Amino acid sequence: MLIVHFKKYFCFIKSGEITIQLINLVKDSLLHPEKLVQAITLKKGKTFLYFLFIAFIATIPLWIQSSNTIDGFSRDGQIISKSIPSFKIENNQLVTNEPVKSYIYQTDSIIFTFDPNGERTIEDVKQDLIGDLVGIAFLENGLYFSIPGYPIHFPYTQLNGLTSTSFIDLILSVQSFGSTLQILTFGMVFLISLILTFIYTLLSTLFANVLSMITGKQLKIGENFKIVLVASTLPTLFIAFLNSVGLVPTFQIEIKTMVTLFIYYLAIRSIPKGKK
């Protein structure tokens, strides 16, 4: 069923039936927000395509960040691997071939902690992680791994049999599968972006629904959803641009919502009260 829908939308694009209208909506969202009320007339297929467009824009900075993380990990992983002492995990414990002092090795993208002596905790490792650094920490009781925003802790009960050789091979394999990881990362990030875009648009629509009632406009929630979706184009582009160059404004979600609702208001104010 999903394939049939995508074929249907592709045919629409190929025939030019909806391409011009969607392009005009993009232009109007940037230059003539008062014309965005025409988004009410969008059919489900056109609305879905515009939704994909907005989600794609939101994906770009996330994918850039993820790509930089993968590239940095691939490069610095080779450096880190040379510093890893010989070890193995057996009987739920980290065992080294000879006594090893705890140490921390930091590169541009990775902070590697090797602490079989129990001198550091997960909280200590978290405090070391700043910005987009990847954290890898072999602690006394488990392996702590963290990419920005996604920490994972593996107790050694789950890692029996892991050796320094197999772990180094795993790190170095990232470089071999770099292109594949980039594609998989984009797919995962785009899926996350779809979910977040839907949630954001839905929440903004609820605020827009209240605004339309206050201003006396008789708009259904589905119509408000379409207008809000198109009205979010400019703030989404602006925020995506800032995030892509490494700038993350404080309260950017709140700012994006307020700008979207302001553009929404400009779009609906030409509608007479009590009429559509």
Short mmCIF file of C-alpha atoms in Angstrom, two decimals, residues 73-195:
data_model
loop_
_atom_site.label_atom_id
_atom_site.label_comp_id
_atom_site.label_asym_id
_atom_site.label_seq_id
_atom_site.Cartn_x
_atom_site.Cartn_y
_atom_site.Cartn_z
CA PHE A 73 35.64 8.80 14.98
CA SER A 74 37.05 6.99 11.96
CA ARG A 75 40.13 9.21 11.91
CA ASP A 76 40.78 9.42 15.65
CA GLY A 77 39.86 5.80 16.27
CA GLN A 78 43.13 4.78 14.62
CA ILE A 79 45.05 7.03 17.02
CA ILE A 80 43.16 5.78 20.08
CA SER A 81 43.65 2.13 19.11
CA LYS A 82 47.43 2.47 19.43
CA SER A 83 47.11 3.46 23.10
CA ILE A 84 44.83 0.61 24.20
CA PRO A 85 46.64 -1.89 26.44
CA SER A 86 46.16 -5.62 26.07
CA PHE A 87 43.08 -6.78 27.98
CA LYS A 88 40.22 -9.26 28.01
CA ILE A 89 36.89 -9.50 29.77
CA GLU A 90 36.32 -12.77 31.57
CA ASN A 91 34.27 -13.79 34.58
CA ASN A 92 32.44 -10.44 34.33
CA GLN A 93 35.67 -8.51 34.96
CA LEU A 94 38.15 -6.38 33.00
CA VAL A 95 41.49 -8.17 33.16
CA THR A 96 44.82 -6.81 31.87
CA ASN A 97 47.88 -8.87 31.08
CA GLU A 98 49.97 -6.69 33.37
CA PRO A 99 49.22 -3.90 35.88
CA VAL A 100 47.97 -0.80 34.06
CA LYS A 101 47.56 2.72 35.42
CA SER A 102 44.26 4.42 34.72
CA TYR A 103 44.52 7.02 31.97
CA ILE A 104 42.51 9.34 29.70
CA TYR A 105 43.37 9.88 26.04
CA GLN A 106 41.65 12.73 24.19
CA THR A 107 41.60 13.58 20.48
CA ASP A 108 39.54 16.10 18.54
CA SER A 109 36.48 13.84 18.55
CA ILE A 110 37.01 11.10 21.16
CA ILE A 111 37.71 10.91 24.88
CA PHE A 112 38.95 7.42 25.71
CA THR A 113 39.11 6.39 29.36
CA PHE A 114 40.76 3.20 30.54
CA ASP A 115 40.24 2.73 34.27
CA PRO A 116 40.38 -0.86 35.55
CA ASN A 117 41.35 0.46 38.99
CA GLY A 118 38.05 2.13 39.88
CA GLU A 119 39.41 5.68 40.04
CA ARG A 120 36.63 7.18 37.92
CA THR A 121 32.85 6.87 37.68
CA ILE A 122 30.33 7.31 34.89
CA GLU A 123 29.53 10.75 36.26
CA ASP A 124 33.19 11.71 35.99
CA VAL A 125 33.22 10.58 32.36
CA LYS A 126 30.05 12.54 31.60
CA GLN A 127 31.66 15.71 32.94
CA ASP A 128 34.59 15.19 30.55
CA LEU A 129 32.30 15.09 27.51
CA ILE A 130 31.85 18.54 26.02
CA GLY A 131 30.15 19.39 22.73
CA ASP A 132 30.18 16.64 20.10
CA LEU A 133 32.87 14.46 21.68
CA VAL A 134 32.37 10.69 21.64
CA GLY A 135 33.08 9.02 24.95
CA ILE A 136 34.48 5.50 25.35
CA ALA A 137 35.27 4.42 28.90
CA PHE A 138 36.38 1.03 30.18
CA LEU A 139 35.59 1.44 33.86
CA GLU A 140 35.92 -1.00 36.74
CA ASN A 141 32.39 -2.41 36.35
CA GLY A 142 31.45 -1.80 32.73
CA LEU A 143 31.93 -0.14 29.37
CA TYR A 144 30.40 3.32 28.99
CA PHE A 145 29.88 4.55 25.42
CA SER A 146 28.38 7.89 24.51
CA ILE A 147 27.75 9.67 21.25
CA PRO A 148 26.23 13.17 21.65
CA GLY A 149 22.90 12.72 23.42
CA TYR A 150 22.92 8.90 23.40
CA PRO A 151 24.79 7.35 26.36
CA ILE A 152 24.92 3.56 26.72
CA HIS A 153 26.31 1.48 29.59
CA PHE A 154 27.29 -2.16 29.10
CA PRO A 155 28.04 -4.12 32.30
CA TYR A 156 30.86 -6.60 31.83
CA THR A 157 28.37 -9.43 32.39
CA GLN A 158 27.28 -8.73 28.79
CA LEU A 159 30.81 -8.49 27.36
CA ASN A 160 32.53 -11.69 28.44
CA GLY A 161 34.95 -12.76 25.72
CA LEU A 162 35.71 -9.25 24.47
CA THR A 163 39.45 -8.66 24.03
CA SER A 164 41.58 -5.66 23.18
CA THR A 165 42.20 -7.14 19.72
CA SER A 166 38.50 -7.57 18.89
CA PHE A 167 37.70 -4.12 20.26
CA ILE A 168 40.43 -2.47 18.17
CA ASP A 169 39.19 -4.34 15.08
CA LEU A 170 35.71 -2.98 15.79
CA ILE A 171 37.00 0.61 16.01
CA LEU A 172 39.02 0.30 12.81
CA SER A 173 36.06 -1.22 10.94
CA VAL A 174 34.28 2.13 11.12
CA GLN A 175 36.60 3.47 8.44
CA SER A 176 35.94 0.49 6.15
CA PHE A 177 32.17 0.96 6.35
CA GLY A 178 32.25 4.78 6.28
CA SER A 179 30.02 5.21 3.19
CA THR A 180 27.53 2.60 4.35
CA LEU A 181 27.37 4.22 7.78
CA GLN A 182 26.74 7.61 6.18
CA ILE A 183 23.74 6.22 4.28
CA LEU A 184 22.38 4.38 7.32
CA THR A 185 22.89 7.48 9.44
CA PHE A 186 20.98 9.64 6.99
CA GLY A 187 18.10 7.17 6.99
CA MET A 188 17.96 7.06 10.78
CA VAL A 189 18.26 10.84 11.13
CA PHE A 190 15.57 11.40 8.49
CA LEU A 191 13.23 9.03 10.31
CA ILE A 192 13.83 10.90 13.57
CA SER A 193 13.29 14.19 11.75
CA LEU A 194 9.96 12.95 10.36
CA ILE A 195 8.75 12.14 13.86
#
